[in-house]
Coordinates of C-alpha atoms in Angstrom, one line a residue:
Chain A
X1340 CA 256.3 -74.7 327.1
X1341 CA 260.0 -74.8 326.5
X1342 CA 261.9 -76.9 324.5
X1343 CA 265.6 -77.8 324.8
X1344 CA 267.7 -75.0 323.2
X1345 CA 270.7 -75.8 321.0
X1346 CA 273.2 -73.7 319.2
X1347 CA 274.3 -74.4 315.9
X1348 CA 277.2 -73.2 313.8
X1349 CA 276.9 -73.1 310.3
X1350 CA 280.0 -72.6 308.2
X1351 CA 279.4 -72.1 304.4
X1352 CA 282.0 -73.6 302.1
X1353 CA 281.0 -71.0 299.3
X1354 CA 279.5 -67.7 300.1
X1355 CA 276.6 -68.1 297.9
X1356 CA 275.8 -71.6 299.1
X1357 CA 272.4 -72.0 300.7
X1358 CA 272.0 -73.2 304.1
X1359 CA 269.7 -75.8 303.0
X1360 CA 266.4 -75.4 304.9
X1361 CA 263.2 -73.2 304.4
X1362 CA 261.7 -71.1 306.8
X1363 CA 258.0 -70.1 307.4
X1364 CA 256.4 -67.6 309.7
X1365 CA 257.0 -64.1 310.8
X1366 CA 255.7 -61.6 313.1
X1367 CA 253.1 -60.5 310.6
X1368 CA 251.5 -63.9 310.9
X1369 CA 251.7 -63.6 314.7
X1370 CA 254.3 -66.5 315.1
X1371 CA 258.0 -67.0 315.2
X1372 CA 260.4 -68.2 312.5
X1373 CA 260.2 -72.0 312.0
X1374 CA 262.1 -74.5 309.9
X1375 CA 259.6 -76.1 307.3
X1376 CA 261.9 -78.0 305.1
X1377 CA 265.2 -79.5 305.3
X1378 CA 267.1 -80.3 302.1
X1379 CA 268.6 -83.9 302.1
X1380 CA 272.3 -83.8 302.2
X1381 CA 272.7 -80.2 303.0
X1382 CA 274.6 -78.4 305.6
X1383 CA 271.3 -78.1 307.8
X1384 CA 270.9 -81.8 307.8
X1385 CA 274.1 -82.3 308.8
X1386 CA 273.8 -80.0 311.7
X1387 CA 270.7 -81.7 312.8
X1388 CA 268.1 -79.2 311.8
X1389 CA 264.7 -80.8 311.6
X1390 CA 261.3 -79.6 310.5
X1391 CA 259.5 -77.7 313.3
X1392 CA 262.6 -76.2 314.8
X1393 CA 262.0 -72.7 315.8
X1394 CA 264.8 -70.3 315.2
X1395 CA 265.5 -68.2 318.3
X1396 CA 268.6 -66.2 317.7
X1397 CA 270.7 -65.7 314.7
X1398 CA 274.3 -64.1 315.2
X1399 CA 273.0 -62.8 318.5
X1400 CA 270.0 -61.2 317.0
X1401 CA 266.9 -62.4 318.7
X1402 CA 264.4 -63.7 316.4
X1403 CA 261.6 -62.9 318.5
X1404 CA 259.3 -60.5 316.9
X1405 CA 261.0 -60.4 313.4
X1406 CA 259.1 -60.3 310.1
X1407 CA 259.7 -63.0 307.6
X1408 CA 261.5 -60.6 305.1
X1409 CA 263.8 -59.5 307.8
X1410 CA 264.5 -63.1 308.6
X1411 CA 265.5 -63.9 305.0
X1412 CA 267.7 -60.8 304.9
X1413 CA 269.8 -62.1 307.7
X1414 CA 270.5 -65.3 305.9
X1415 CA 273.6 -64.3 304.1
X1416 CA 275.3 -63.3 307.4
X1417 CA 274.4 -66.4 309.2
X1418 CA 277.2 -67.8 311.3
X1419 CA 275.6 -69.3 314.2
X1420 CA 271.9 -70.2 314.9
X1421 CA 270.0 -70.8 318.2
X1422 CA 267.3 -73.1 317.8
X1423 CA 264.6 -74.6 320.0
X1424 CA 264.2 -78.0 318.8
X1425 CA 261.2 -80.5 319.1
Chain B
X747 CA 156.5 -45.7 299.5
X748 CA 156.2 -43.2 296.8
X749 CA 159.1 -41.3 298.1
X750 CA 161.3 -44.1 297.8
X751 CA 160.7 -44.6 294.2
X752 CA 161.1 -41.0 293.5
X753 CA 164.7 -40.8 295.1
X754 CA 165.7 -43.9 293.1
X755 CA 164.8 -42.1 290.0
X756 CA 166.8 -39.0 291.3
X757 CA 169.9 -41.0 291.9
X758 CA 169.8 -42.6 288.5
X759 CA 170.0 -39.1 287.0
X760 CA 172.4 -38.0 289.3
X761 CA 175.1 -40.2 287.9
X762 CA 178.5 -38.8 288.3
X763 CA 179.2 -35.8 290.3
X764 CA 176.7 -36.5 292.9
X765 CA 178.0 -39.9 293.5
X766 CA 177.8 -39.9 297.2
X767 CA 174.0 -40.4 296.9
X768 CA 174.4 -42.8 294.2
X769 CA 173.2 -45.8 295.9
X770 CA 169.5 -44.6 295.9
X771 CA 168.6 -45.8 299.4
X772 CA 167.7 -42.7 300.9
X773 CA 166.2 -43.4 304.3
X774 CA 166.2 -40.6 306.5
X775 CA 168.4 -42.3 309.3
X776 CA 171.1 -43.0 306.8
X777 CA 171.1 -39.4 305.5
X778 CA 171.3 -38.0 309.1
X779 CA 174.0 -40.2 310.2
X780 CA 175.8 -39.4 307.2
X781 CA 175.6 -35.8 308.2
X782 CA 176.8 -36.4 311.7
X783 CA 179.6 -38.5 310.3
X784 CA 180.8 -35.5 308.3
X785 CA 180.5 -33.2 311.1
X786 CA 182.4 -35.3 313.6
X787 CA 185.1 -36.9 311.3
X788 CA 185.4 -34.1 308.9
X789 CA 184.6 -36.2 306.0
X790 CA 184.6 -34.2 302.9
X791 CA 184.3 -35.3 299.2
X792 CA 186.8 -34.9 296.4
X793 CA 185.0 -34.5 293.1
X794 CA 186.6 -35.1 289.9
X795 CA 185.2 -32.6 287.4
X796 CA 182.5 -34.4 285.2
X797 CA 182.4 -33.5 281.4
X798 CA 179.5 -31.4 281.1
X799 CA 178.8 -27.9 283.0
X800 CA 177.4 -28.6 286.3
X801 CA 175.0 -25.6 286.6
X802 CA 173.0 -26.8 283.7
X803 CA 173.0 -30.5 284.8
X804 CA 171.7 -29.5 288.3
X805 CA 169.2 -27.3 287.2
X806 CA 167.9 -30.1 284.9
X807 CA 168.0 -32.4 287.6
X808 CA 166.4 -30.2 289.8
X809 CA 163.5 -29.9 287.5
X810 CA 163.2 -33.5 287.0
X811 CA 163.2 -34.1 290.7
X812 CA 160.3 -31.5 290.9
X813 CA 158.5 -33.1 288.0
X814 CA 158.7 -36.7 289.8
X815 CA 157.5 -35.2 293.1
X816 CA 154.7 -33.1 291.6
X817 CA 153.6 -36.0 289.3
X818 CA 153.2 -38.7 292.0
X819 CA 152.4 -36.9 295.1
X820 CA 150.0 -34.4 294.7
X821 CA 149.4 -33.8 298.7
X822 CA 153.2 -33.0 298.8
X823 CA 153.0 -29.5 300.3
X824 CA 150.6 -30.1 303.2
X825 CA 152.8 -32.6 304.8
X826 CA 149.7 -34.0 306.8
X827 CA 148.9 -37.5 305.1
X828 CA 151.1 -40.3 305.6
X829 CA 151.8 -40.8 301.8
X830 CA 152.9 -37.3 301.1
X831 CA 156.2 -35.7 301.0
X832 CA 156.8 -34.3 304.6
X833 CA 158.5 -31.3 305.5
X834 CA 161.7 -33.0 306.2
X835 CA 162.0 -34.4 302.5
X836 CA 161.3 -30.8 301.2
X837 CA 164.2 -29.6 303.4
X838 CA 166.3 -32.2 302.3
X839 CA 165.7 -31.8 298.6
X840 CA 166.3 -28.1 298.9
X841 CA 169.4 -28.7 300.9
X842 CA 170.8 -31.1 298.3
X843 CA 170.0 -28.8 295.5
X844 CA 171.6 -26.1 297.4
X845 CA 174.5 -28.3 298.0
X846 CA 175.0 -29.2 294.4
X847 CA 174.5 -25.6 293.3
X848 CA 176.5 -24.5 296.3
X849 CA 179.6 -26.5 294.9
X850 CA 179.4 -25.1 291.5
X851 CA 178.7 -21.7 292.7
X852 CA 181.8 -22.0 294.8
X853 CA 183.9 -23.0 291.8
X854 CA 182.7 -20.2 289.6
X855 CA 182.7 -17.7 292.6
X856 CA 186.5 -18.4 293.1
X857 CA 187.2 -18.2 289.3
X858 CA 185.3 -14.7 289.2
X859 CA 187.3 -13.5 292.2
X860 CA 190.5 -14.6 290.5
X861 CA 189.7 -12.9 287.4
X862 CA 188.7 -9.6 288.9
X863 CA 191.9 -9.7 291.1
X864 CA 193.8 -10.6 287.9
X865 CA 192.4 -7.5 286.2
X866 CA 192.9 -5.1 288.9
X867 CA 196.6 -6.1 289.2
X868 CA 197.1 -5.8 285.5
X869 CA 195.5 -2.6 284.9
X870 CA 197.0 -0.8 288.1
X871 CA 200.3 0.0 286.5
X872 CA 198.7 1.2 283.3
X873 CA 196.3 3.3 285.3
X874 CA 199.2 4.8 287.3
X875 CA 200.9 5.7 284.0
X876 CA 197.9 7.1 282.2
X877 CA 196.1 9.0 285.0
X878 CA 198.6 12.1 285.1
X879 CA 198.2 12.4 281.4
X880 CA 194.5 12.6 281.8
X881 CA 194.1 14.9 284.9
X882 CA 196.9 17.4 284.7
X883 CA 198.5 17.1 281.4
X884 CA 199.8 20.6 281.2
X885 CA 201.7 20.5 284.2
X886 CA 203.7 17.3 283.4
X887 CA 207.3 17.5 282.9
X888 CA 208.0 15.6 279.8
X889 CA 210.7 12.9 280.2
X890 CA 212.9 11.7 277.3
X891 CA 214.6 8.4 276.9
X892 CA 214.8 7.3 280.4
X893 CA 211.0 7.2 280.6
X894 CA 210.8 5.3 277.2
X895 CA 213.2 2.7 278.6
X896 CA 211.0 2.4 281.6
X897 CA 207.8 2.2 279.4
X898 CA 209.3 -0.7 277.6
X899 CA 210.4 -2.6 280.7
X900 CA 206.9 -2.0 282.3
X901 CA 205.4 -3.4 279.1
X902 CA 207.6 -6.5 279.0
X903 CA 207.2 -7.1 282.7
X904 CA 203.6 -7.0 282.5
X905 CA 203.6 -9.4 279.7
X906 CA 205.6 -11.9 281.6
X907 CA 203.5 -11.4 284.7
X908 CA 200.4 -12.2 282.5
X909 CA 201.7 -15.4 281.2
X910 CA 203.2 -16.5 284.6
X911 CA 199.9 -15.8 286.3
X912 CA 198.1 -17.7 283.7
X913 CA 200.4 -20.6 283.9
X914 CA 200.3 -20.8 287.7
X915 CA 196.7 -20.0 288.3
X916 CA 194.4 -20.1 285.6
X917 CA 195.0 -23.6 283.9
X918 CA 192.1 -26.1 284.1
X919 CA 192.2 -27.9 287.3
X920 CA 192.8 -31.5 287.8
X921 CA 190.5 -32.0 290.7
X922 CA 188.1 -30.4 292.8
X923 CA 189.4 -30.4 296.4
X924 CA 187.1 -30.1 299.4
X925 CA 188.5 -27.1 301.2
X926 CA 189.8 -23.9 299.8
X927 CA 193.5 -24.0 298.9
X928 CA 195.1 -22.1 301.8
X929 CA 198.2 -20.9 300.0
X930 CA 196.3 -19.5 297.1
X931 CA 193.9 -17.6 299.3
X932 CA 196.8 -16.1 301.3
X933 CA 198.5 -15.1 298.2
X934 CA 195.5 -13.5 296.8
X935 CA 194.9 -11.6 300.0
X936 CA 198.6 -10.4 300.0
X937 CA 198.5 -9.2 296.5
X938 CA 195.1 -7.3 297.1
X939 CA 196.6 -5.7 300.3
X940 CA 199.5 -4.7 298.3
X941 CA 197.8 -3.2 295.5
X942 CA 195.4 -1.4 297.8
X943 CA 198.3 0.1 299.6
X944 CA 199.9 1.2 296.3
X945 CA 196.8 2.9 295.3
X946 CA 196.5 4.8 298.7
X947 CA 199.9 5.9 298.4
X948 CA 199.3 6.9 294.9
X949 CA 196.1 8.7 295.6
X950 CA 197.4 10.8 298.5
X951 CA 201.0 11.5 297.4
X952 CA 200.5 11.9 293.6
X953 CA 196.8 12.5 292.7
X954 CA 196.1 15.0 295.5
X955 CA 199.3 17.0 295.1
X956 CA 199.4 16.7 291.4
X957 CA 202.9 15.8 291.2
X958 CA 204.7 17.1 288.0
X959 CA 207.8 14.6 287.9
X960 CA 206.5 12.2 285.6
X961 CA 209.7 10.2 285.7
X962 CA 209.0 9.6 289.3
X963 CA 205.5 8.4 288.7
X964 CA 206.7 6.1 286.0
X965 CA 209.3 4.7 288.5
X966 CA 206.6 4.1 290.9
X967 CA 204.8 2.1 288.5
X968 CA 207.7 0.0 287.5
X969 CA 208.4 -0.5 291.2
X970 CA 204.8 -2.0 291.6
X971 CA 205.4 -4.6 288.6
X972 CA 208.7 -5.5 290.2
X973 CA 207.1 -6.3 293.5
X974 CA 204.3 -8.1 291.8
X975 CA 206.9 -10.2 290.1
X976 CA 208.7 -11.0 293.3
X977 CA 205.2 -12.0 294.7
X978 CA 204.7 -14.4 291.8
X979 CA 208.2 -15.7 292.6
X980 CA 207.1 -16.4 296.1
X981 CA 203.8 -18.0 294.8
X982 CA 205.9 -20.3 292.7
X983 CA 207.9 -21.5 295.5
X984 CA 205.0 -22.0 298.0
X985 CA 202.8 -23.7 295.4
X986 CA 205.2 -25.8 293.1
X987 CA 208.6 -26.0 294.7
X988 CA 208.0 -26.7 298.3
X989 CA 206.3 -30.0 297.8
X990 CA 209.1 -31.2 295.5
X991 CA 211.5 -32.3 298.0
X992 CA 210.7 -35.6 299.4
X993 CA 209.9 -35.3 303.3
X994 CA 207.5 -38.1 304.2
X995 CA 207.1 -41.5 303.1
X996 CA 203.4 -42.6 302.9
X997 CA 202.3 -46.2 302.9
X998 CA 199.0 -46.8 301.2
X999 CA 197.0 -50.0 301.7
X1000 CA 193.9 -51.1 299.9
X1001 CA 191.4 -52.4 302.4
X1002 CA 190.1 -55.3 300.3
X1003 CA 193.0 -57.1 299.2
X1004 CA 195.9 -55.5 301.1
X1005 CA 198.0 -54.3 298.0
X1006 CA 200.6 -52.0 299.6
X1007 CA 202.7 -49.2 297.8
X1008 CA 205.0 -46.6 299.2
X1009 CA 205.3 -43.1 298.0
X1010 CA 207.5 -40.2 298.8
X1011 CA 205.8 -36.9 299.2
X1012 CA 206.9 -33.5 300.1
X1013 CA 205.4 -30.9 302.5
X1014 CA 201.9 -30.9 301.7
X1015 CA 198.3 -30.3 303.0
X1016 CA 196.5 -33.5 303.6
X1017 CA 194.1 -32.9 300.8
X1018 CA 196.8 -32.1 298.5
X1019 CA 198.6 -35.3 299.5
X1020 CA 195.5 -37.1 298.9
X1021 CA 195.3 -36.0 295.5
X1022 CA 198.9 -36.9 294.8
X1023 CA 198.1 -40.4 296.2
X1024 CA 195.0 -40.8 294.1
X1025 CA 197.0 -40.0 290.9
X1026 CA 199.6 -42.5 291.9
X1027 CA 196.7 -45.0 292.5
X1028 CA 195.4 -45.0 289.1
X1029 CA 198.6 -45.6 287.6
X1030 CA 200.3 -48.1 290.1
X1031 CA 197.7 -50.3 291.8
X1032 CA 196.3 -53.4 290.0
X1033 CA 192.7 -53.0 289.5
X1034 CA 190.4 -54.0 292.3
X1035 CA 188.8 -57.3 291.5
X1036 CA 186.2 -58.2 294.1
X1037 CA 185.8 -61.6 292.7
X1038 CA 189.1 -62.8 294.0
X1039 CA 188.0 -62.3 297.7
X1040 CA 184.9 -64.7 297.4
X1041 CA 187.0 -67.7 298.6
X1042 CA 188.2 -66.1 301.8
X1043 CA 184.6 -64.9 302.6
X1044 CA 183.2 -68.5 302.1
X1045 CA 185.9 -69.7 304.5
X1046 CA 185.0 -67.2 307.1
X1047 CA 181.3 -68.1 306.7
X1048 CA 182.2 -71.9 307.2
X1049 CA 184.0 -71.0 310.5
X1050 CA 180.9 -69.4 311.9
X1051 CA 178.6 -71.9 310.7
X1052 CA 180.4 -74.8 312.2
X1053 CA 179.3 -74.3 315.9
X1054 CA 175.9 -73.5 317.3
X1055 CA 175.2 -72.6 321.0
X1056 CA 172.4 -74.0 322.8
X1057 CA 171.2 -72.6 326.1
X1058 CA 170.3 -75.8 328.3
X1059 CA 169.2 -73.9 331.4
X1060 CA 166.2 -72.3 329.6
X1061 CA 165.6 -68.5 329.0
X1062 CA 167.6 -66.6 331.4
X1063 CA 166.5 -63.3 332.7
X1064 CA 167.4 -60.1 331.0
X1065 CA 169.9 -59.0 333.5
X1066 CA 172.2 -61.9 332.8
X1067 CA 171.6 -61.5 329.0
X1068 CA 174.8 -59.5 328.3
X1069 CA 177.0 -61.8 330.7
X1070 CA 175.3 -64.7 328.8
X1071 CA 176.3 -63.4 325.3
X1072 CA 179.7 -62.7 326.6
X1073 CA 180.2 -66.3 327.8
X1074 CA 178.5 -67.8 324.6
X1075 CA 181.2 -66.1 322.5
X1076 CA 184.0 -67.2 324.8
X1077 CA 182.5 -70.8 324.6
X1078 CA 182.4 -70.7 320.9
X1079 CA 186.1 -69.4 320.5
X1080 CA 187.4 -72.3 322.9
X1081 CA 185.4 -74.9 321.1
X1082 CA 186.7 -73.5 317.7
X1083 CA 190.3 -73.8 319.0
X1084 CA 189.9 -77.2 320.3
X1085 CA 188.2 -78.9 317.5
X1086 CA 190.2 -80.5 314.7
X1087 CA 190.1 -77.9 312.0
X1088 CA 190.8 -79.2 308.5
X1089 CA 190.2 -76.2 306.8
X1090 CA 193.8 -75.5 306.3
X1091 CA 194.1 -78.7 304.5
X1092 CA 191.3 -78.0 302.3
X1093 CA 192.8 -74.6 301.4
X1094 CA 196.2 -76.1 300.6
X1095 CA 194.8 -78.7 298.2
X1096 CA 192.3 -76.2 296.7
X1097 CA 195.2 -73.9 295.9
X1098 CA 197.2 -76.5 294.4
X1099 CA 194.4 -77.7 292.3
X1100 CA 193.5 -74.1 291.2
X1101 CA 197.0 -73.2 290.2
X1102 CA 197.1 -76.5 288.1
X1103 CA 194.0 -75.7 286.4
X1104 CA 195.3 -72.0 285.8
X1105 CA 198.4 -73.3 284.1
X1106 CA 196.6 -75.9 282.1
X1107 CA 194.3 -73.2 280.6
X1108 CA 197.2 -70.9 280.1
X1109 CA 198.9 -73.3 278.0
X1110 CA 195.8 -74.0 275.9
X1111 CA 195.3 -70.4 275.5
X1112 CA 198.9 -69.6 274.4
X1113 CA 198.6 -72.4 271.9
X1114 CA 195.4 -71.2 270.5
X1115 CA 196.6 -67.5 270.2
X1116 CA 199.8 -68.4 268.6
X1117 CA 198.1 -70.5 266.0
X1118 CA 195.5 -67.8 265.4
X1119 CA 198.2 -65.1 264.8
X1120 CA 199.8 -67.4 262.1
X1121 CA 196.7 -67.1 260.1
X1122 CA 197.1 -63.4 259.0
X1123 CA 200.0 -62.0 257.3
X1124 CA 200.6 -58.4 256.7
X1125 CA 200.6 -57.2 253.0
X1126 CA 203.4 -55.3 251.6
X1127 CA 203.0 -52.1 249.5
X1128 CA 203.8 -53.8 246.2
X1129 CA 201.5 -56.8 246.9
X1130 CA 198.5 -54.4 248.0
X1131 CA 198.4 -53.1 244.4
X1132 CA 198.7 -56.5 242.7
X1133 CA 196.0 -58.4 244.7
X1134 CA 193.1 -56.2 245.6
X1135 CA 190.7 -58.9 246.6
X1136 CA 190.1 -60.2 250.1
X1137 CA 192.0 -57.4 251.8
X1138 CA 191.2 -56.5 255.3
X1139 CA 191.9 -53.7 257.5
X1140 CA 193.0 -54.3 261.1
X1141 CA 189.4 -54.5 262.6
X1142 CA 188.2 -57.1 260.1
X1143 CA 191.4 -59.1 260.5
X1144 CA 190.9 -59.1 264.2
X1145 CA 187.3 -60.3 263.8
X1146 CA 188.4 -63.0 261.5
X1147 CA 190.9 -64.5 263.7
X1148 CA 189.2 -63.8 267.0
X1149 CA 186.7 -66.8 267.0
X1150 CA 189.5 -69.3 266.8
X1151 CA 190.9 -68.2 270.2
X1152 CA 187.9 -66.7 272.0
X1153 CA 186.7 -69.9 273.8
X1154 CA 190.3 -70.5 275.3
X1155 CA 190.5 -67.0 276.2
X1156 CA 187.0 -66.9 277.8
X1157 CA 187.9 -69.9 279.8
X1158 CA 191.2 -68.7 281.0
X1159 CA 189.4 -65.5 282.0
X1160 CA 186.8 -67.4 284.0
X1161 CA 189.2 -69.3 285.8
X1162 CA 191.3 -66.3 286.9
X1163 CA 188.0 -64.5 287.7
X1164 CA 188.7 -61.7 285.5
X1165 CA 185.8 -62.3 282.9
X1166 CA 183.9 -59.1 283.9
X1167 CA 187.1 -57.0 283.5
X1168 CA 187.2 -57.5 279.6
X1169 CA 184.4 -57.4 277.2
X1170 CA 184.3 -59.1 273.9
X1171 CA 184.4 -55.6 272.2
X1172 CA 187.6 -54.5 274.2
X1173 CA 189.2 -57.7 273.5
X1174 CA 188.7 -57.4 269.7
X1175 CA 189.9 -53.8 270.0
X1176 CA 192.9 -54.8 271.6
X1177 CA 193.6 -57.6 269.0
X1178 CA 193.2 -55.1 266.2
X1179 CA 195.6 -52.8 268.0
X1180 CA 198.3 -55.4 268.3
X1181 CA 197.8 -56.6 264.7
X1182 CA 198.2 -53.0 263.5
X1183 CA 201.5 -52.7 265.5
X1184 CA 203.0 -55.8 264.7
X1185 CA 202.9 -57.3 268.0
X1186 CA 203.6 -60.9 268.9
X1187 CA 201.0 -63.1 270.3
X1188 CA 202.7 -63.0 273.7
X1189 CA 202.5 -59.3 273.7
X1190 CA 198.8 -59.5 273.0
X1191 CA 198.3 -61.9 275.9
X1192 CA 200.3 -60.0 278.4
X1193 CA 197.4 -57.7 279.4
X1194 CA 195.2 -60.8 280.2
X1195 CA 197.6 -62.6 282.0
X1196 CA 198.6 -60.0 284.6
X1197 CA 195.9 -57.4 286.1
X1198 CA 197.1 -53.9 285.2
X1199 CA 196.4 -50.5 286.7
X1200 CA 193.0 -49.2 287.0
X1201 CA 193.4 -46.8 284.2
X1202 CA 193.9 -49.6 281.6
X1203 CA 190.4 -50.8 281.9
X1204 CA 187.1 -49.7 280.5
X1205 CA 185.2 -46.7 282.0
X1206 CA 182.9 -49.1 283.9
X1207 CA 185.8 -50.1 286.1
X1208 CA 187.0 -46.7 286.5
X1209 CA 183.9 -46.1 288.5
X1210 CA 185.3 -44.2 291.6
X1211 CA 185.7 -40.6 290.5
X1212 CA 184.0 -39.6 293.7
X1213 CA 186.3 -40.1 296.5
X1214 CA 185.8 -39.1 300.2
X1215 CA 188.6 -38.1 302.3
X1216 CA 188.2 -39.0 306.0
X1217 CA 190.7 -37.7 308.3
X1218 CA 190.9 -36.7 312.1
X1219 CA 193.0 -33.7 311.5
X1220 CA 191.8 -30.9 309.4
X1221 CA 192.4 -31.5 305.7
X1222 CA 194.0 -28.2 305.1
X1223 CA 196.7 -29.1 307.8
X1224 CA 199.9 -30.2 306.8
X1225 CA 201.2 -33.8 306.8
X1226 CA 202.8 -34.8 309.8
X1227 CA 204.7 -37.9 311.0
X1228 CA 202.2 -40.4 312.1
X1229 CA 199.0 -38.9 310.4
X1230 CA 196.5 -41.4 309.2
X1231 CA 193.6 -40.7 306.9
X1232 CA 191.4 -42.8 304.6
X1233 CA 190.3 -42.3 301.1
X1234 CA 187.2 -44.0 300.6
X1235 CA 185.3 -44.9 297.5
X1236 CA 182.4 -47.1 296.8
X1237 CA 183.9 -50.6 296.9
X1238 CA 186.9 -50.2 299.1
X1239 CA 188.9 -47.7 300.9
X1240 CA 192.7 -46.7 300.9
X1241 CA 194.4 -46.4 304.4
X1242 CA 197.3 -43.9 304.3
X1243 CA 199.7 -43.8 306.9
X1244 CA 202.7 -41.3 307.0
X1245 CA 206.1 -41.5 308.3
X1246 CA 209.0 -38.9 308.4
X1247 CA 212.1 -39.5 306.3
X1248 CA 214.8 -39.3 309.2
X1249 CA 217.2 -36.6 309.6
X1250 CA 220.5 -38.0 308.2
X1251 CA 223.7 -36.9 309.8
X1252 CA 226.7 -37.6 307.4
X1253 CA 230.3 -37.3 308.5
X1254 CA 233.3 -37.8 306.3
X1255 CA 236.4 -39.8 306.4
X1256 CA 239.4 -39.3 304.4
X1257 CA 241.3 -42.3 302.9
X1258 CA 244.6 -41.9 301.5
X1259 CA 245.2 -43.7 298.4
X1260 CA 248.5 -44.9 299.2
X1261 CA 247.4 -46.4 302.5
X1262 CA 245.9 -49.5 300.9
X1263 CA 248.4 -52.2 301.7
X1264 CA 247.9 -56.0 301.8
X1265 CA 249.4 -59.0 303.1
X1266 CA 248.9 -62.6 302.2
X1267 CA 247.3 -64.8 304.7
X1268 CA 249.1 -67.8 303.5
X1269 CA 252.5 -68.1 305.1
X1270 CA 255.2 -67.8 302.4
X1271 CA 257.9 -70.2 302.6
X1272 CA 261.4 -69.0 301.6
X1273 CA 264.5 -71.4 301.3
X1274 CA 267.5 -70.1 303.1

């Protein structure tokens, strides 16, 4: 099944500011990277991220078969996210 | 008949080692079939050696048999009157005498042979060394220290050989086996051939030519002793070491109550395996208690007594008799299957009731014994000197406290059907033993609560010193996978089946210690 795909651009005000959401999953568990928590009043909520969204691409890097640790590493460089939203 | 009474007298005196004739009913047919059985099934008897010398015993027995016969049947020799001893009986007596004397003769014969062979082997090297000095002393070259060294080595090797041969061959045997011990016979033949060939060589090359080189002769003698030591090494491997590595797993089942034990044996002949199994039997199997089987026998009798077959059509002709019997038994089986049998119900309630009764008696017994043990106290050394009156030794103490627990113990033994296993004397002895060794009441009671191995009981129960080995294969052949044989004694038999321990193919797999890596099954959540 395919859900509508959105592209989101996150611009951080401070370089060490978090994006405001938590991810779960990874290729070691056999699933993709999903949003599991969105902090209220954060950047992610403003951009419209919701729980259950799957992260498809980050900075043109396809998050198809990426492990959880690698997904976390990319976090600091995030400029744009492509999500598939429920 | 007169002959019957004489044979019962005979069997009374024959007692232990002649146990195969113990039961006294010596009808001719039974004896004949026994012989036939022994020929077809190769049944042979294993005798454990009795205490007194057998030759003397059999001689005495023989005389008593003769006396009984001559006393009661004056017309014994003619064999014409009906009340006399017939020729067959005389033949049977002489054959029995020969058998018993034959068995002992065989034992002493083999012992004598072994001693002669041992002496021959021991004296041969000495003879080799001494004969040149006796026969041609003037021609001999004297040899110095080398020879003396060889003399010493011969002396020590002979001493070691003497001790080793005694240890391996001349210790008192644990049991008497039916057939000759094949490996020992082969080794004896080998040693004899060896020594004879050495003598031949010596006779031709040294005695005839009167060799002067004494050192060579001494070395020849030393080589003989070395070779004998190597043969002894071979004997150790064949007789002792070969059977140590387990190769077969035997399953021993007792025919009366189905007790099963499993043992691991090495490569043995059937008779030696039977001996090993019997030694384990006396230590491991609980004592055979025929009283425990009476319940199932009465149940079986009730099954058969329930139905009776009536032949309504009148007496049939003989031709159909066999078919009639067959159809009768089938009718009985069908009827027994169809009727509403409540015997399982009775069994269930009976067993529950019995268990309850046993537990109740056991509780009473435990309380009585504990109370009895509180009545005596061990006196310390200092107290012994102070109060010499009314002091008892363990036996008297046991007799003093025994009456208070005797009734409870007797009732318990009767309920568990063990009363014939323990006599009052043995119980008091055991009580004195427990008191001497500071045992608790529970320790005293344990030997009555569970049946122990056969060896623990008095000699009446250790009846079966005469065992018969029944086997289809020859008893000197080795154990094979699937060989079955029986060890029969008076009350029951032990069925032995063999299985080979399988060949195990093992391979290895190397695991790098660094290769142990793990991940969590729970998905971790990371906030970004």
